PDB file of C-alpha atoms in Angstrom:
ATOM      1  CA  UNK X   1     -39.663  -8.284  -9.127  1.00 87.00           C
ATOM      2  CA  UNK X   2     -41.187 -11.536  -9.985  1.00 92.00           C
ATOM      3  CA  UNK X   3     -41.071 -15.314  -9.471  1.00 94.00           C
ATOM      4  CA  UNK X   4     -38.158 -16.173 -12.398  1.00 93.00           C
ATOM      5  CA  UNK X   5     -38.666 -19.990 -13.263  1.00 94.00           C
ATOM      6  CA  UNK X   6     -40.972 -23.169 -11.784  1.00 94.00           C
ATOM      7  CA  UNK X   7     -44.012 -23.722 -10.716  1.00 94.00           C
ATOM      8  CA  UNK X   8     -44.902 -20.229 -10.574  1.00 95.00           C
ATOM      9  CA  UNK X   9     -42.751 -18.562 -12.977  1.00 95.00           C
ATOM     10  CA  UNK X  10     -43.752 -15.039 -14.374  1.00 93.00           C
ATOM     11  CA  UNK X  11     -45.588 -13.902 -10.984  1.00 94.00           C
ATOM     12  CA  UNK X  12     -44.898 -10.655 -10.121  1.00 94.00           C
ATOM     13  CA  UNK X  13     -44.022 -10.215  -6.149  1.00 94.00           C
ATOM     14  CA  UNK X  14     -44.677  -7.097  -4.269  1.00 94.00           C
ATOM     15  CA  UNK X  15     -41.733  -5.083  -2.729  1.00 91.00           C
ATOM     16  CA  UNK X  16     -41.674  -3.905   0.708  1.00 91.00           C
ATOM     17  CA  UNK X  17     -42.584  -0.498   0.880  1.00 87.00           C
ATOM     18  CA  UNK X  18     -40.341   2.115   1.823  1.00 79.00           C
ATOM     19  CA  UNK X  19     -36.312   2.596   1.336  1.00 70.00           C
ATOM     20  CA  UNK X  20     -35.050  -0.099   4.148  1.00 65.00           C
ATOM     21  CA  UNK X  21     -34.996  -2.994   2.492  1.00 66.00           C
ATOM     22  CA  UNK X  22     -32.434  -3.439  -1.070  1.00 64.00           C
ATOM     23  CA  UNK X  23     -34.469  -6.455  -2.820  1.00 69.00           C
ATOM     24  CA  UNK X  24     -32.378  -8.608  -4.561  1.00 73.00           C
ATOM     25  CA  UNK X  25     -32.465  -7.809  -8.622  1.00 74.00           C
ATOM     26  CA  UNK X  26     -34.146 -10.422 -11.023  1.00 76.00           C
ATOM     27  CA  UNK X  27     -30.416 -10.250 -12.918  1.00 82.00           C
ATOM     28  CA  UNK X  28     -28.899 -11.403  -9.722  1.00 83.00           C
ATOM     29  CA  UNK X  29     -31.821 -13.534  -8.440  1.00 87.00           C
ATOM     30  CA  UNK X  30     -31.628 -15.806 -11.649  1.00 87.00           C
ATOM     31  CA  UNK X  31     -27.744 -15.719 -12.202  1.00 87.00           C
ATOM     32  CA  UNK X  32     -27.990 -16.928  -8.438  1.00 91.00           C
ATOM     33  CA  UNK X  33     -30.121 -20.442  -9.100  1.00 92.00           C
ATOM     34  CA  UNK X  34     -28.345 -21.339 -12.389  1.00 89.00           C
ATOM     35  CA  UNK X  35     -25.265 -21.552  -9.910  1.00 89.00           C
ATOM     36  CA  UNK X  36     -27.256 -23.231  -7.397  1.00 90.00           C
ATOM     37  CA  UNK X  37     -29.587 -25.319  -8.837  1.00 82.00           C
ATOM     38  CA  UNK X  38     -31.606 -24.348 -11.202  1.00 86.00           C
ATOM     39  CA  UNK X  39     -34.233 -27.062  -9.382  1.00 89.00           C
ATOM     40  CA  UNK X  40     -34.822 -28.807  -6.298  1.00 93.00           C
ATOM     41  CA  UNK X  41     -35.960 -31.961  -5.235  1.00 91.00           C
ATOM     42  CA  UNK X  42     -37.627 -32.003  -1.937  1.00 90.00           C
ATOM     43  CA  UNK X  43     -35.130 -29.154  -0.090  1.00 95.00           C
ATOM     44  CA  UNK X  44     -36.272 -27.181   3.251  1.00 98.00           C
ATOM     45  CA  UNK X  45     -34.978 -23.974   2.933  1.00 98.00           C
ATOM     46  CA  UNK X  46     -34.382 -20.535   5.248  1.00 98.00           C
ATOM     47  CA  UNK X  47     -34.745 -17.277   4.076  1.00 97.00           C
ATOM     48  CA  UNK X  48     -33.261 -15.008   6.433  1.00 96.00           C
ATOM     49  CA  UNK X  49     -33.417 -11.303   6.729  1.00 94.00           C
ATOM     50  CA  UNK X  50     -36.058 -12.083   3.739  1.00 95.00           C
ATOM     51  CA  UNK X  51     -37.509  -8.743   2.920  1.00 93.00           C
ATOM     52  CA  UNK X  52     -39.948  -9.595   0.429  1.00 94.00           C
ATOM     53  CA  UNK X  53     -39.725 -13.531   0.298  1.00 96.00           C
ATOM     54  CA  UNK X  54     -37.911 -13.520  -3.058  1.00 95.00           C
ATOM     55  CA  UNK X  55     -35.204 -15.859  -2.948  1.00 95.00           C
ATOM     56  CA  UNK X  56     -37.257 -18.254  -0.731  1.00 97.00           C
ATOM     57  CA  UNK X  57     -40.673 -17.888  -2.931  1.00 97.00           C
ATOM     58  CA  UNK X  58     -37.888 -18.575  -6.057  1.00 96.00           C
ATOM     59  CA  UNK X  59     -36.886 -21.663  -4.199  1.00 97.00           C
ATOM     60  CA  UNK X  60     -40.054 -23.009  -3.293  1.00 98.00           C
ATOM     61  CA  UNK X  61     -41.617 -22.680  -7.012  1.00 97.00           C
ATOM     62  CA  UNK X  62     -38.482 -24.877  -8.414  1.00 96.00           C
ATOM     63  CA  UNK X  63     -38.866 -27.559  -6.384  1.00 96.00           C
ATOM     64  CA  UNK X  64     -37.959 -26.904  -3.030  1.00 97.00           C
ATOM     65  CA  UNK X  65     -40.350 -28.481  -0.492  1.00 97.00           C
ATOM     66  CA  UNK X  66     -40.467 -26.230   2.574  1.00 98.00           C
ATOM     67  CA  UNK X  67     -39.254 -22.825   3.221  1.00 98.00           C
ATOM     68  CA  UNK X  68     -38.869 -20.529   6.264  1.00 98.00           C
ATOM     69  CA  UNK X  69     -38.940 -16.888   6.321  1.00 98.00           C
ATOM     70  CA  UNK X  70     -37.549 -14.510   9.082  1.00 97.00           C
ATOM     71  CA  UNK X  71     -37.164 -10.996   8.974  1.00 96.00           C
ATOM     72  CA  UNK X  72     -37.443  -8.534  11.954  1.00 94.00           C
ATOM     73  CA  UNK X  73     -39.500  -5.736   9.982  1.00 94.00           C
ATOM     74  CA  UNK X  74     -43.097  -5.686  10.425  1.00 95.00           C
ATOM     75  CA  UNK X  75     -43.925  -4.295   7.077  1.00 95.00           C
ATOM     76  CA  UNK X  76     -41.596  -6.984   5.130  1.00 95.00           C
ATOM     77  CA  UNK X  77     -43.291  -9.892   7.430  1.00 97.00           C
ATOM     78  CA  UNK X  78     -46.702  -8.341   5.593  1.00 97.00           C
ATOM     79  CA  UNK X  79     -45.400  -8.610   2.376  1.00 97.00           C
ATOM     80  CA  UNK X  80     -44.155 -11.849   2.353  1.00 97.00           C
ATOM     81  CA  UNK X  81     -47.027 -13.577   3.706  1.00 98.00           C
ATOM     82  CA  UNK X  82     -48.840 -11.082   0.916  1.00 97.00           C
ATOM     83  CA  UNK X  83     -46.390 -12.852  -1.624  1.00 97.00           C
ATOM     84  CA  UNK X  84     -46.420 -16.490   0.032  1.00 98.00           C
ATOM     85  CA  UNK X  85     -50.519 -15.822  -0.283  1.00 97.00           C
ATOM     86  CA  UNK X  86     -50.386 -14.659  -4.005  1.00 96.00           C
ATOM     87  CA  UNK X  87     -47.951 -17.534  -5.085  1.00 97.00           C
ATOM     88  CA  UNK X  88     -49.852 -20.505  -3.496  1.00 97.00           C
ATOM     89  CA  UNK X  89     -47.422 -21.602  -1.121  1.00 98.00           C
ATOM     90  CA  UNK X  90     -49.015 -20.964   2.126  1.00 97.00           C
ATOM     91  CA  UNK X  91     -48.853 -24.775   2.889  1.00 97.00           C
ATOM     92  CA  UNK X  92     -45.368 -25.001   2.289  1.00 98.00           C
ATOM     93  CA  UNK X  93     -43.938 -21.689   4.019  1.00 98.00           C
ATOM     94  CA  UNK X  94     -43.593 -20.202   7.605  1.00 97.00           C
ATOM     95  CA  UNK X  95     -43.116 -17.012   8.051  1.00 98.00           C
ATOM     96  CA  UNK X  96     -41.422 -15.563  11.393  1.00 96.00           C
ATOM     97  CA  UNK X  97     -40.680 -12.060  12.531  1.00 97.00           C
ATOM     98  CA  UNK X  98     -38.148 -12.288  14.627  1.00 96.00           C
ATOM     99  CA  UNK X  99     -34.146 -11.383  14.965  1.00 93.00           C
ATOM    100  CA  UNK X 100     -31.855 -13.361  13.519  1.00 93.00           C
ATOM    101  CA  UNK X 101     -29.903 -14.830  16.094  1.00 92.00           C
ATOM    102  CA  UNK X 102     -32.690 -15.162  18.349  1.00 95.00           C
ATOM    103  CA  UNK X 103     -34.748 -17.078  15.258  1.00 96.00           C
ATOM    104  CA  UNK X 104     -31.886 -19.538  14.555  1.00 97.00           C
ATOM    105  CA  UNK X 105     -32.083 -20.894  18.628  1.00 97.00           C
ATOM    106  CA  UNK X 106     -35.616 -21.221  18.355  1.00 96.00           C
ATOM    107  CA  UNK X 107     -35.085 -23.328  15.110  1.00 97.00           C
ATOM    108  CA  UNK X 108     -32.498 -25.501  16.616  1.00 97.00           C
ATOM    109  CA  UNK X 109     -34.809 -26.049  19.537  1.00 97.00           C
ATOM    110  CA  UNK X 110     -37.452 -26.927  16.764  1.00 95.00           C
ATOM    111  CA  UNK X 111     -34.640 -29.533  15.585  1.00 96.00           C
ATOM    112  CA  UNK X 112     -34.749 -27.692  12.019  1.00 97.00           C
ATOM    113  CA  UNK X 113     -32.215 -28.970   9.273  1.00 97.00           C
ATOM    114  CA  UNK X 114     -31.618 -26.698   5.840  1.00 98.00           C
ATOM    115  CA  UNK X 115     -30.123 -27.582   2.784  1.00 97.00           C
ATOM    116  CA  UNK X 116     -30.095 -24.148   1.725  1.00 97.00           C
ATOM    117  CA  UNK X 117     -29.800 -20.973   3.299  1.00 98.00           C
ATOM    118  CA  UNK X 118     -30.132 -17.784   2.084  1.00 96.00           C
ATOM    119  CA  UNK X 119     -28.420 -14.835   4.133  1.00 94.00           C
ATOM    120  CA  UNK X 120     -28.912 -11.430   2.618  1.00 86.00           C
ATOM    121  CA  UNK X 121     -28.930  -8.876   5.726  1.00 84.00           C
ATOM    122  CA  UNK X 122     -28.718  -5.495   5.978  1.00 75.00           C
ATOM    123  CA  UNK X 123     -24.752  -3.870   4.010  1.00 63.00           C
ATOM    124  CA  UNK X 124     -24.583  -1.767   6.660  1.00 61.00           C
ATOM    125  CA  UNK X 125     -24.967  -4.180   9.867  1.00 59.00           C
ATOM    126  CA  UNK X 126     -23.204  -7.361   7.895  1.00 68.00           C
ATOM    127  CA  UNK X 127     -22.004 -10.142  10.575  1.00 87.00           C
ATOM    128  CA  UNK X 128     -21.958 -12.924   8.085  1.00 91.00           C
ATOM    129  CA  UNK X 129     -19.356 -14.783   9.712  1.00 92.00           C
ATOM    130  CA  UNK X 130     -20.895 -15.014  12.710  1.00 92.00           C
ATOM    131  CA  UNK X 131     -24.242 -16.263  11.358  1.00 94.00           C
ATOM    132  CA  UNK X 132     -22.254 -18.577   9.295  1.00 95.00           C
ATOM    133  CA  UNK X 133     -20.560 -19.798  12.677  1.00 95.00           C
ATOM    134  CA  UNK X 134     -24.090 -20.095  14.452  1.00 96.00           C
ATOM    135  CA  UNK X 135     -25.276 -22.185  12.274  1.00 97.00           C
ATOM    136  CA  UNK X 136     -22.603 -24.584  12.437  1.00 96.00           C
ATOM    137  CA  UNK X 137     -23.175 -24.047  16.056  1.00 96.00           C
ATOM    138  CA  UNK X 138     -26.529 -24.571  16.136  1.00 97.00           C
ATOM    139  CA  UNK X 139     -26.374 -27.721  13.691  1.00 96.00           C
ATOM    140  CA  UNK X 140     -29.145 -26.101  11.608  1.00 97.00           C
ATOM    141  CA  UNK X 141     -27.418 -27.221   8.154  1.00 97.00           C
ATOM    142  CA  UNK X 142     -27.297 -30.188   6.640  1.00 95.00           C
ATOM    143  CA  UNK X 143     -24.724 -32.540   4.956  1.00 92.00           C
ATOM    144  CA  UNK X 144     -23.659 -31.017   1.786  1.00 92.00           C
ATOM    145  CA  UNK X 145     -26.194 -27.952   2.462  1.00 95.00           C
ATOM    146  CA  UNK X 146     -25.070 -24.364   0.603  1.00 97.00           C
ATOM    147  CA  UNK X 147     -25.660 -21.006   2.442  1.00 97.00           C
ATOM    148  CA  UNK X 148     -26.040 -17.911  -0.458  1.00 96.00           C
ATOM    149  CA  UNK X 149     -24.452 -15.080   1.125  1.00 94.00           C
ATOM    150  CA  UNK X 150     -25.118 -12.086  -0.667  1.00 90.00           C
ATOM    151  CA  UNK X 151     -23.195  -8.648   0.611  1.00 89.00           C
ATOM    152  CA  UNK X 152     -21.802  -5.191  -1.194  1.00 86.00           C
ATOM    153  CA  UNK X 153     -18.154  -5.861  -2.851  1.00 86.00           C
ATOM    154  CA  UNK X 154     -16.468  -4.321   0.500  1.00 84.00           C
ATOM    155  CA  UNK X 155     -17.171  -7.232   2.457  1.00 83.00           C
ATOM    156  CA  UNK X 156     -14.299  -9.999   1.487  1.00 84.00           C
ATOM    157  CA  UNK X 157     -15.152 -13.508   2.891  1.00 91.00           C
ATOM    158  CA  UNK X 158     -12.410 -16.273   3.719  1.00 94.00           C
ATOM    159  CA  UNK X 159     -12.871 -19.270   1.836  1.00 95.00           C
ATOM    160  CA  UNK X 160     -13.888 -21.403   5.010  1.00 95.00           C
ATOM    161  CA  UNK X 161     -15.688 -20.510   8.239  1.00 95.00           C
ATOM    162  CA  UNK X 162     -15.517 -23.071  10.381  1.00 94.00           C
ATOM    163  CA  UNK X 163     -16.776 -26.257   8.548  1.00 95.00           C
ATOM    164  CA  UNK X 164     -18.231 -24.276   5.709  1.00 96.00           C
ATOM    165  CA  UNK X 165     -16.174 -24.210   2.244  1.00 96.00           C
ATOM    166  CA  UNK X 166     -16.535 -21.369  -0.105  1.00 96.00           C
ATOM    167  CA  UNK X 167     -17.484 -22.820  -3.410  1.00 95.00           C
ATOM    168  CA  UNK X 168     -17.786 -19.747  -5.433  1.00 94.00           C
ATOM    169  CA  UNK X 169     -17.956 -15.936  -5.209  1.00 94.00           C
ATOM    170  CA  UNK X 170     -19.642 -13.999  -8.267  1.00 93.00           C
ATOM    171  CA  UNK X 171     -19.719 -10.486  -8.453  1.00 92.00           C
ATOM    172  CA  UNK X 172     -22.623  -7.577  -9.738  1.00 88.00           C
ATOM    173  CA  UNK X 173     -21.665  -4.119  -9.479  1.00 86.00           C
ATOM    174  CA  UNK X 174     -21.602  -3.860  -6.121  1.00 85.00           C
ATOM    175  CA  UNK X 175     -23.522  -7.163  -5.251  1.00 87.00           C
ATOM    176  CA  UNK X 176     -21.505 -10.028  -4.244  1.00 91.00           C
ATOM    177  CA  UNK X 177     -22.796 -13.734  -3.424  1.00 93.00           C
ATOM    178  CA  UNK X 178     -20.595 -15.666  -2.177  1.00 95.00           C
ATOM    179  CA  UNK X 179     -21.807 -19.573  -2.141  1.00 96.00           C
ATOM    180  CA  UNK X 180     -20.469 -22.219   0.764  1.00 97.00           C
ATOM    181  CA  UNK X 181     -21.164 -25.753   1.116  1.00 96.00           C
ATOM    182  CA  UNK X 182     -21.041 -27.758   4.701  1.00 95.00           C
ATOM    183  CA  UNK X 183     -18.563 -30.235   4.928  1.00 88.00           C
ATOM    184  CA  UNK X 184     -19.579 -31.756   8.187  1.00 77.00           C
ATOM    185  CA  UNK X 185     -16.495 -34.620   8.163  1.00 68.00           C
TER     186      UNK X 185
END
């Protein structure tokens, strides 16, 4: 694994040890930002379930301003900040261990607003909908802000949850990211 493009493109992130966590590939991870960006200007961004801080440390070295990182395993909270540490973005990052519904109510009582989010839990223990539906909830996305939802090809998502649109689904063997984009009128 490694940082793809940006600021800090080329360095090589450390994987969280053991078999629980399913790191998303550099194939997907760079097919994923020419969809979605391939820069940023100034976004805050979430990284939940964030194993080893990928997605969010590619985020933050194109552009993005802020990220947040939550994950519930102690050894993937190490590595990130390991990664965060190694990549220079300690400034710009916090890192939380924490569950994920329990982290986004702390960071709507924090008054946090994302204009990405990146949701990549567990195949087995998927509730994407429901996430999707708590953040809406929670008011924790902002106008025009995309959530990356990446799952296995079972998983079929409807086109809208709530006020988020599906703007495009792309498929990888058996890794699927679906993109939506809040429509808050």
């Amino acid at each position: 694994m490694r940082v793809i493009a940006g600021e800090r493109k080329g360095h090589a992130l450390k994987a969280v040890p053991g078999n629980n966590t399913r790191p998303t590939t550099d194939k997907v991870k760079e097919s994923l930002f020419s969809i979605i960006g391939p820069f940023f200007d100034g976004d805050i961004v979430l990284d939940l379930f964030a194993g080893s801080g990928g997605l969010g440390i590619e985020a933050l070295s194109r552009g993005a301003e802020r990220a947040v990182f939550i994950d519930q395993a102690t050894l993937a909270i190490k590595t990130i900040r390991q990664n965060i540490e190694g990549c220079h973005f300690t400034e710009r990052a916090e890192v939380y261990r924490n569950d994920a519904e329990r982290a986004l109510k702390l960071l709507h009582k924090n008054e946090w607003k994302f204009d990405l989010v990146f949701l990549d839990p567990p195949y087995k223990k998927q509730q994407l909908e429901k996430l999707l539906i708590a953040l809406e909830k929670l008011e924790l996305v902002s106008e025009n802000g995309r959530i990356v939802c990446e799952h296995d090809k079972e998983a079929v998502m409807p086109d809208t949850i709530g006020k988020f649109e599906k703007i495009k689904s792309v498929s990888y063997g058996i890794t699927v990211l679906t993109i939506f984009e809040f429509q808050e009128a």
